[in-house]
mmCIF file of C-alpha atoms in Angstrom:
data_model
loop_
_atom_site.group_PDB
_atom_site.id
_atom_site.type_symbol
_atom_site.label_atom_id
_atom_site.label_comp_id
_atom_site.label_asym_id
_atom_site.label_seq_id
_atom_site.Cartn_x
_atom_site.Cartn_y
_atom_site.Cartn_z
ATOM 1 C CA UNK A 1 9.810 49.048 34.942
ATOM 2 C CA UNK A 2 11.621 48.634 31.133
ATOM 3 C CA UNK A 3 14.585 51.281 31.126
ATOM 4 C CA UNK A 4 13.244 53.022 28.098
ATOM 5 C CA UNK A 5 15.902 55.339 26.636
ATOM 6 C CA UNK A 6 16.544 57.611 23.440
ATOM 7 C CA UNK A 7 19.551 55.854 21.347
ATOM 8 C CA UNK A 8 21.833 59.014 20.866
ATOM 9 C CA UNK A 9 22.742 57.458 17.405
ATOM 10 C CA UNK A 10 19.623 57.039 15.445
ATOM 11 C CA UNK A 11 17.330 59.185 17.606
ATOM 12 C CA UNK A 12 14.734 56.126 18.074
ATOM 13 C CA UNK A 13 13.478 54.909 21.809
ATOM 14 C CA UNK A 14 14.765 51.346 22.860
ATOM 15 C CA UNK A 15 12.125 49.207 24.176
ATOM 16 C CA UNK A 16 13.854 48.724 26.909
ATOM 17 C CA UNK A 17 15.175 45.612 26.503
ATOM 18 C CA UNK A 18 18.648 44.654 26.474
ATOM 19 C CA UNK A 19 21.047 41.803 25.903
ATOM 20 C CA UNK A 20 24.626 41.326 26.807
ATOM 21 C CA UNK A 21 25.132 45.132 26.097
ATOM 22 C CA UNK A 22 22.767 44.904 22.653
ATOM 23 C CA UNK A 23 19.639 47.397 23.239
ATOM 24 C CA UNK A 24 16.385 46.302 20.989
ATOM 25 C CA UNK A 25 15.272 49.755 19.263
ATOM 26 C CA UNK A 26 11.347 50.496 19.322
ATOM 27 C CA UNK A 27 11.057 50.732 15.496
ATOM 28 C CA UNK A 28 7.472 51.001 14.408
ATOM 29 C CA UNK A 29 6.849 48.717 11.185
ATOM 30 C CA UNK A 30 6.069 49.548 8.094
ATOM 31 C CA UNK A 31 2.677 52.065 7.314
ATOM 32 C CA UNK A 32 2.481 49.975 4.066
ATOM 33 C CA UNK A 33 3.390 46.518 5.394
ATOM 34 C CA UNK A 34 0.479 46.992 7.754
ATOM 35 C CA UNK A 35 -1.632 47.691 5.226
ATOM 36 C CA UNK A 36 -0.951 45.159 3.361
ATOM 37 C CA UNK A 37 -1.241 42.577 6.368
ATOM 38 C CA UNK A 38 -4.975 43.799 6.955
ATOM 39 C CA UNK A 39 -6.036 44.127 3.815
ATOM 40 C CA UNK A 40 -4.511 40.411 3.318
ATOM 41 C CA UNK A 41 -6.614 38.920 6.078
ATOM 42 C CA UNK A 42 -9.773 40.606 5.150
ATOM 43 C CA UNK A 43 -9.695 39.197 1.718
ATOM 44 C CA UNK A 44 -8.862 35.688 3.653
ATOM 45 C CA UNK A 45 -11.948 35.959 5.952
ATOM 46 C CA UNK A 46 -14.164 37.504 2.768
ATOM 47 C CA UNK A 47 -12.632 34.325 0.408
ATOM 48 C CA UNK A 48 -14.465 31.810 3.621
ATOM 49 C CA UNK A 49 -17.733 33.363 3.205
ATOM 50 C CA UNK A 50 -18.131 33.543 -0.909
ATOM 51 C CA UNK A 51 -15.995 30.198 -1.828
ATOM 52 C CA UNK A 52 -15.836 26.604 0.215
ATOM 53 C CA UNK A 53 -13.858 26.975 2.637
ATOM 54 C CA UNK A 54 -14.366 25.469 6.039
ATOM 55 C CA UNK A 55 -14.373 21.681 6.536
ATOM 56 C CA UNK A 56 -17.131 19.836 9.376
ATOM 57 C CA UNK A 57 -17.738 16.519 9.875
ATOM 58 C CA UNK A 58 -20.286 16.080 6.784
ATOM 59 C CA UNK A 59 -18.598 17.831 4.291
ATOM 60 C CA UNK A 60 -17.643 21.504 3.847
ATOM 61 C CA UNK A 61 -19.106 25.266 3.620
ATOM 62 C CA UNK A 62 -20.467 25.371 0.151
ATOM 63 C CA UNK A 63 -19.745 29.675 0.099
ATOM 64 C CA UNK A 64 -22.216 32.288 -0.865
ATOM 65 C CA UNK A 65 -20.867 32.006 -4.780
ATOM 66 C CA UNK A 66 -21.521 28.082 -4.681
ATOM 67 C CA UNK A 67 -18.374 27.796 -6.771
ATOM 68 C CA UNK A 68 -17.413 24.051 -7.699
ATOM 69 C CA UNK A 69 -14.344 23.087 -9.349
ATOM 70 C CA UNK A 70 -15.704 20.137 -9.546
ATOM 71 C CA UNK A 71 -18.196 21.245 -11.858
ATOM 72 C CA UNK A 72 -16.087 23.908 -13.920
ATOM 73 C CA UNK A 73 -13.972 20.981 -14.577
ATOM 74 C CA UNK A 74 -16.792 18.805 -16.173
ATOM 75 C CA UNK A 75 -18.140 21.903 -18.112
ATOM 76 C CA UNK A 76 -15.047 22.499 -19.836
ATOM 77 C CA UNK A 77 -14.431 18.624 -20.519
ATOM 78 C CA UNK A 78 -17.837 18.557 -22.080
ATOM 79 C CA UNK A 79 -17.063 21.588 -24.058
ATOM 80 C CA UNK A 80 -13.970 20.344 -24.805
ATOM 81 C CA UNK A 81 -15.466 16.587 -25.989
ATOM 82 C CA UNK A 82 -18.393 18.432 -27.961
ATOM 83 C CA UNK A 83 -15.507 20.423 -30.001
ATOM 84 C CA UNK A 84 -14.075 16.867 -30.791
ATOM 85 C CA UNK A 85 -16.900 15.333 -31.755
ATOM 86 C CA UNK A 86 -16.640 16.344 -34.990
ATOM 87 C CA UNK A 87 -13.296 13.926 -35.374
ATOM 88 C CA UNK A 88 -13.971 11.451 -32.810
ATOM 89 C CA UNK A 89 -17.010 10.633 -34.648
ATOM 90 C CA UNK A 90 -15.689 10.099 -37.826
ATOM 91 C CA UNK A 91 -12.654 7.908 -35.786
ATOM 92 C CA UNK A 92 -15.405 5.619 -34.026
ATOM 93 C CA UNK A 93 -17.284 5.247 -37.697
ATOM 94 C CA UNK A 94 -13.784 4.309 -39.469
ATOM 95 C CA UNK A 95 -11.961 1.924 -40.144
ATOM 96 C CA UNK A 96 -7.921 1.990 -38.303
ATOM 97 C CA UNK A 97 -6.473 2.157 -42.169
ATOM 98 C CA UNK A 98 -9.202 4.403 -43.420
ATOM 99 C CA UNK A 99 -8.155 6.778 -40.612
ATOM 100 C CA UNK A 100 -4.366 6.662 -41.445
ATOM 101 C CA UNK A 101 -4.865 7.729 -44.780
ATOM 102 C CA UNK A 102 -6.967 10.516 -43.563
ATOM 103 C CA UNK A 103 -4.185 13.449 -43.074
ATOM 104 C CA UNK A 104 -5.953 15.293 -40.745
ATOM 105 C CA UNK A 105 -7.949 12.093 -38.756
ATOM 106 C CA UNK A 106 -4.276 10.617 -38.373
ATOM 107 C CA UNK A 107 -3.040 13.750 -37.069
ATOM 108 C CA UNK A 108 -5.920 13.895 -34.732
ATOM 109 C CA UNK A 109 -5.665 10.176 -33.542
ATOM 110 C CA UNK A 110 -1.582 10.546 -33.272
ATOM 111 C CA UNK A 111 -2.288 13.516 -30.499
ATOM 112 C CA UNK A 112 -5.175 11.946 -28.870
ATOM 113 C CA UNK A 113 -3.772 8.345 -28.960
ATOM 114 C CA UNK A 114 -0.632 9.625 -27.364
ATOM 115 C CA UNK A 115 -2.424 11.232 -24.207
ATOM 116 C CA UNK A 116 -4.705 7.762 -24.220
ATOM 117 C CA UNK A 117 -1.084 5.635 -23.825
ATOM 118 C CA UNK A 118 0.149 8.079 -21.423
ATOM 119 C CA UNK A 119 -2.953 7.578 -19.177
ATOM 120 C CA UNK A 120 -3.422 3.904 -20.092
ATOM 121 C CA UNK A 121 -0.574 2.422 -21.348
ATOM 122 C CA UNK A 122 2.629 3.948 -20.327
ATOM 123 C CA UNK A 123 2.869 2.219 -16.908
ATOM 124 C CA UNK A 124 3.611 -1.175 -18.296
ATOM 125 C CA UNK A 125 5.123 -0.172 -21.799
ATOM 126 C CA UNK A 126 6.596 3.125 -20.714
ATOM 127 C CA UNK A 127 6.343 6.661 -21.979
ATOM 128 C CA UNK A 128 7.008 6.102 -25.895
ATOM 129 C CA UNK A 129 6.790 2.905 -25.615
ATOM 130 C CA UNK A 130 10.424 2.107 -24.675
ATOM 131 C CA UNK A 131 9.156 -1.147 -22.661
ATOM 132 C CA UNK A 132 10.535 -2.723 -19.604
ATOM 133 C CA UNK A 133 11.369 -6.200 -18.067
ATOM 134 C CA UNK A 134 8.335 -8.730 -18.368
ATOM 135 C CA UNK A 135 6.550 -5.975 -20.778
ATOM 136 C CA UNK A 136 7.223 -5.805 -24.291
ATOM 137 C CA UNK A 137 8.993 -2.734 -26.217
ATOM 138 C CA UNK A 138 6.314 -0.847 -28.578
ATOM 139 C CA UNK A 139 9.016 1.433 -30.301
ATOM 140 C CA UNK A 140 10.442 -1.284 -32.400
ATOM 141 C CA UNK A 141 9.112 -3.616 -35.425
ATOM 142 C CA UNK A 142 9.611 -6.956 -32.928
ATOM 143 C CA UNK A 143 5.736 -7.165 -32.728
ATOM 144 C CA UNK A 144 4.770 -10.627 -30.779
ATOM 145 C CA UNK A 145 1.445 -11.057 -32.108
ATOM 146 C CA UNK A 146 1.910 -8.738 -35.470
ATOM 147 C CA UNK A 147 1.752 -5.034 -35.817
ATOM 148 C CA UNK A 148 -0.492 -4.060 -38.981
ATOM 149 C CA UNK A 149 -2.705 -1.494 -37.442
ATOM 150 C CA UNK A 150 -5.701 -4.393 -37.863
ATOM 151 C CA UNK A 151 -3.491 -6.622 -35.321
ATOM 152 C CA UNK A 152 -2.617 -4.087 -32.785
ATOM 153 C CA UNK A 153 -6.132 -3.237 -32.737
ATOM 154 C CA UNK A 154 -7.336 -6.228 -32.209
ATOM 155 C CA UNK A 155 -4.692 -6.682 -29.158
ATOM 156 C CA UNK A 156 -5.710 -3.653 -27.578
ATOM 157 C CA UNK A 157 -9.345 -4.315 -27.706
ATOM 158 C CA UNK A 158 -9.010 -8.035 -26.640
ATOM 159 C CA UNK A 159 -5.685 -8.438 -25.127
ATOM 160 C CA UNK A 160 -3.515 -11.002 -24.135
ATOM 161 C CA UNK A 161 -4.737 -13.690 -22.503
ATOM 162 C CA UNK A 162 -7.439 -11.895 -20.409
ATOM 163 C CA UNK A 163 -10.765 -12.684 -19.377
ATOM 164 C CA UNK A 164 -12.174 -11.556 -23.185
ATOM 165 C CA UNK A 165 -13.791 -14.257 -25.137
ATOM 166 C CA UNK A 166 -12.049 -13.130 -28.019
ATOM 167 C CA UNK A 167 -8.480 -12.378 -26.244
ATOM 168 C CA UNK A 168 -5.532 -13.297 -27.731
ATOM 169 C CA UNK A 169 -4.039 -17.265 -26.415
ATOM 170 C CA UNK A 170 -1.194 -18.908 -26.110
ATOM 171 C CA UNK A 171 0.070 -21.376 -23.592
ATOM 172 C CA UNK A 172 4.360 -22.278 -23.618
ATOM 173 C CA UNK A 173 4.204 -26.059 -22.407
ATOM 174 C CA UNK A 174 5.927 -25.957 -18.723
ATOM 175 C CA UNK A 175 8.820 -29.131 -19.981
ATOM 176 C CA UNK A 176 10.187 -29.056 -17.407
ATOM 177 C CA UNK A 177 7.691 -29.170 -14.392
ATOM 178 C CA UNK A 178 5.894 -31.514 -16.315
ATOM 179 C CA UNK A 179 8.413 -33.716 -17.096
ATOM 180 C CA UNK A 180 8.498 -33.476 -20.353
ATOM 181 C CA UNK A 181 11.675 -32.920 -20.795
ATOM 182 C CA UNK A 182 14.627 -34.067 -18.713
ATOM 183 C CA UNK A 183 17.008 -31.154 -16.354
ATOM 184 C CA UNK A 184 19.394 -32.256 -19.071
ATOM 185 C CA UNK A 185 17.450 -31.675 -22.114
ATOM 186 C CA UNK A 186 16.410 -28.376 -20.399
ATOM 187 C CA UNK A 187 20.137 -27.562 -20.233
ATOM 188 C CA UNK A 188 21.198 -28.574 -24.059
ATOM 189 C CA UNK A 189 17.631 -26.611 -25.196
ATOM 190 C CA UNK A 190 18.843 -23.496 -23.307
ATOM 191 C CA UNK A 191 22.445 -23.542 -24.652
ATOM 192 C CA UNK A 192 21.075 -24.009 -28.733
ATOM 193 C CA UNK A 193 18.741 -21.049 -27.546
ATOM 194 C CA UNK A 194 22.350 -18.759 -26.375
ATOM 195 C CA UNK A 195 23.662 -20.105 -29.829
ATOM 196 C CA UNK A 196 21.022 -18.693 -32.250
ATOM 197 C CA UNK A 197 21.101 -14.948 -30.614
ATOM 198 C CA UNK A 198 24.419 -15.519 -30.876
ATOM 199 C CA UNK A 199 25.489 -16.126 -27.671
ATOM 200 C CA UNK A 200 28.867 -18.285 -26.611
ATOM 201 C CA UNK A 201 27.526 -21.789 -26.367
ATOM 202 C CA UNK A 202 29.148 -25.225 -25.759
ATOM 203 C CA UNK A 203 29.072 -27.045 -28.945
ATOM 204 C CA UNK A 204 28.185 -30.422 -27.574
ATOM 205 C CA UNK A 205 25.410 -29.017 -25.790
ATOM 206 C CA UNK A 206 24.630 -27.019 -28.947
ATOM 207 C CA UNK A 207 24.514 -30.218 -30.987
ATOM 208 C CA UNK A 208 21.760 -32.066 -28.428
ATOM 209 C CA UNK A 209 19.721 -28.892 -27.913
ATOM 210 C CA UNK A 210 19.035 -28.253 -31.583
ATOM 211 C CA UNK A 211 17.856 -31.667 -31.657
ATOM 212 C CA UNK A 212 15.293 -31.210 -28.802
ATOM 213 C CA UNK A 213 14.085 -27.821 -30.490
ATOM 214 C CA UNK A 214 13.413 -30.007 -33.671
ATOM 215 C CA UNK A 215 11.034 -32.206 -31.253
ATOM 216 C CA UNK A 216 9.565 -30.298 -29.088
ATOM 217 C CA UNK A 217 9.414 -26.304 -30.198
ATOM 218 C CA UNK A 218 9.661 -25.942 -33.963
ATOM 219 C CA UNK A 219 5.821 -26.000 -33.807
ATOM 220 C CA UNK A 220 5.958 -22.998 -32.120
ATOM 221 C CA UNK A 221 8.989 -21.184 -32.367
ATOM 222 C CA UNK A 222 9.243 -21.976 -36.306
ATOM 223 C CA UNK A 223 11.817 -24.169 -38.232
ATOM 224 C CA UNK A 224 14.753 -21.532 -37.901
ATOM 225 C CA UNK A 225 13.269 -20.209 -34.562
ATOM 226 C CA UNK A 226 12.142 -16.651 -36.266
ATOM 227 C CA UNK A 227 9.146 -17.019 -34.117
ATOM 228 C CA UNK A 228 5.323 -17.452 -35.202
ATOM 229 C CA UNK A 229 3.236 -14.485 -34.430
ATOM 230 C CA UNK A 230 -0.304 -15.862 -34.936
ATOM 231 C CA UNK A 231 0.842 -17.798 -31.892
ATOM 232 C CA UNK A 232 2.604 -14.980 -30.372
ATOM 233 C CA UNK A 233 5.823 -17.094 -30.099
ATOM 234 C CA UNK A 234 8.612 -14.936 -29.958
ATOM 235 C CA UNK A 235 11.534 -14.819 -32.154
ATOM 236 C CA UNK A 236 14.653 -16.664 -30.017
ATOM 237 C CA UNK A 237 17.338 -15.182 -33.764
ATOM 238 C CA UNK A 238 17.739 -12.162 -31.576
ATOM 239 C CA UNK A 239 18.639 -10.449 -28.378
ATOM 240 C CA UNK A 240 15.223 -8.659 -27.899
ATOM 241 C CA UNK A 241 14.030 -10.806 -24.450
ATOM 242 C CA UNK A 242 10.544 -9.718 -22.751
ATOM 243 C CA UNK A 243 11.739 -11.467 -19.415
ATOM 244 C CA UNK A 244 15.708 -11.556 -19.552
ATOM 245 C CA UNK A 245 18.431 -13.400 -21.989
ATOM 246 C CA UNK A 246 20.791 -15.537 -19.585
ATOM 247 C CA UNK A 247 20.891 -19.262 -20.058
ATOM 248 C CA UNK A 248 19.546 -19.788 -16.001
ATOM 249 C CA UNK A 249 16.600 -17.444 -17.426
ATOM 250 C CA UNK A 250 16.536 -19.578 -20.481
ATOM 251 C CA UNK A 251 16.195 -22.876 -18.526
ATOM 252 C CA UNK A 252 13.466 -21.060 -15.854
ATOM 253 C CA UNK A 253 11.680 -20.468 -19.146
ATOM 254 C CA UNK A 254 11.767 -23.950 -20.969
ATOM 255 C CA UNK A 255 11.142 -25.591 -17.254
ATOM 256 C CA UNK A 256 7.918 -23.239 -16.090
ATOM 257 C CA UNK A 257 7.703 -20.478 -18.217
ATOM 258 C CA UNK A 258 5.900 -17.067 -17.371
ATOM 259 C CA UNK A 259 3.396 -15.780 -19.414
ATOM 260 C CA UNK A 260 2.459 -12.079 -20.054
ATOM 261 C CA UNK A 261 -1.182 -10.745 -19.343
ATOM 262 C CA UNK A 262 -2.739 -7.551 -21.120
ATOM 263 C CA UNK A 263 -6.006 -5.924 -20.325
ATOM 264 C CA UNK A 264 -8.964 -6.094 -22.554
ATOM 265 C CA UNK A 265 -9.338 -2.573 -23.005
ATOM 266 C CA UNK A 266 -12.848 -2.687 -25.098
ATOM 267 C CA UNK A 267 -15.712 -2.138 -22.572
ATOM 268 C CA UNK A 268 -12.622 0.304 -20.703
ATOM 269 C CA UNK A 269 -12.143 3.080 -23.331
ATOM 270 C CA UNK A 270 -14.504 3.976 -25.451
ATOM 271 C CA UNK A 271 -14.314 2.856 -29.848
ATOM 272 C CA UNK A 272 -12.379 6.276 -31.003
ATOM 273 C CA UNK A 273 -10.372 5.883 -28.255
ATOM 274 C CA UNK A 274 -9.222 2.254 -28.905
ATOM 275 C CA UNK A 275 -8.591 3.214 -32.656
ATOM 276 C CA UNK A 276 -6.619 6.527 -31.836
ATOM 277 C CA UNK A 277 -3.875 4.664 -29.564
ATOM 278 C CA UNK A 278 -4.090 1.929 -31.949
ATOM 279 C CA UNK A 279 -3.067 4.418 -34.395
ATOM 280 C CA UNK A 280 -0.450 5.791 -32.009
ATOM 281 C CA UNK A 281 1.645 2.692 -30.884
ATOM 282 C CA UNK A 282 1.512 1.689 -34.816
ATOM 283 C CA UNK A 283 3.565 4.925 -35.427
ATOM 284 C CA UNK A 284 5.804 4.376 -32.515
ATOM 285 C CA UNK A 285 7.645 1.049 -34.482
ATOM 286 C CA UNK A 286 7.096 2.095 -37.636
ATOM 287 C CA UNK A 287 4.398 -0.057 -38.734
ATOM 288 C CA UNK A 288 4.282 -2.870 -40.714
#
């Protein structure tokens, strides 16, 4: 039987347990702590009955309240759409610079486009539109394929080089894998290419390269390589590079170069959406 005793210092009863010399006092807890511990788990067991609760193997109790999240979620989305509607409307029946001279459509479009590129957008180009390797930088006026707010609209709803019929196309010649172009040629072509960003380039191969730009990328790239953007041929004056800016990336390029793919996003967001991030990524650069 437990060796219950008095503690002569507090006046409690031990429970009679003891270790190495340490006796465990018999302190009752709390009045209040109890309460709160009942009261706690009848509100638990009451929440089971009136809300969902309890999984089974076909779904879930529905509760006696037959709350759905679910369904307060697309209540107050609808609300929220039908106190839009009064701008989105006018967006989707607008033109993209009709809306920008509209102070309070363009302050409507910069919000909403925003949360569209967030949701959309922002994986590839990241938040803001800072960019990353292999996807172009939207904060900036080095637009590939033009940035009045007709041309990024036209992007966006098209893309680049997607499955639309009206997508945006442009194919770099692969001159190297094809043979177009010798591993030498490649070479001088890649060192010009360090010259004009201004890059420290062997003259010699300098001197060759320019001439194999003359024959076989001025089309493209333009007479002083500033780039053609109904073609979407980059600039090669600068040191803004989608992919990378060494001379082995240079060569990869010229020999089998990659090509960037956007979404078509008409068909995937709806026409005031398309012209509200259209609006957005045209403030991000500036505009042109």
């Amino acid at each position: 039987m437990a060796n219950i005793e008095r503690d002569d210092a507090t006046g409690v009863d031990t429970t009679g347990h003891e270790w190495d010399g340490i006796k465990e006092l018999n302190n009752p807890l709390p009045r209040w702590w109890l309460l709160v511990l009942y009261a706690s788990i009848i509100y638990g067991l009451g929440y089971t009955v009136f809300y969902p609760a309890w999984p089974s193997l076909s779904g879930y109790t529905k509760g006696i309240l037959g709350y759905n999240s679910h369904a307060e979620y697309y209540t107050d989305a609808a609300a929220a759409a039908d106190a839009q509607k009064v701008y989105t409307d006018k967006i989707a029946a607008m033109s993209v610079d009709d809306i920008s001279k509209d102070p309070q459509l363009l302050e409507f479009s910069l919000a909403g486009g925003q949360a569209v590129f967030n949701e959309n957008c922002a994986q590839c180009h990241g938040v803001g539109g800072q960019g990353q390797k292999g996807y172009p930088v939207l904060a900036d006026d080095n637009w590939l394929w033009g940035g009045t707010l007709a041309q990024i609209e036209q992007t966006v709803r098209h893309g680049i080089r997607s499955e639309d019929a009206e997508t945006r196309q442009s194919q770099m010649p692969r001159f190297g894998a094809d043979g177009i172009l010798t591993p030498e040629q490649v070479k001088d072509v890649a060192e010009y290419v360090v010259a004009l960003s201004g890059g420290d380039a062997d003259a010699a191969g300098k001197e060759r390269g320019a001439k194999v730009f003359a024959e076989n990328c001025v089309a493209c790239h333009g007479q002083n390589a500033e780039g053609n953007k109904e073609l979407g041929a980059p600039s090669l004056t600068n040191n803004i590079w989608q992919f990378t800016g060494d001379r082995a990336a240079f060569a990869a390029q010229v020999t089998s170069p990659k090509h960037g793919v956007m979404p078509a996003w008409q068909g995937r967001l709806n026409d005031d959406r398309i012209k509200m991030v259209t609006v957005y990524v045209h403030s991000l650069g500036g505009g042109q």
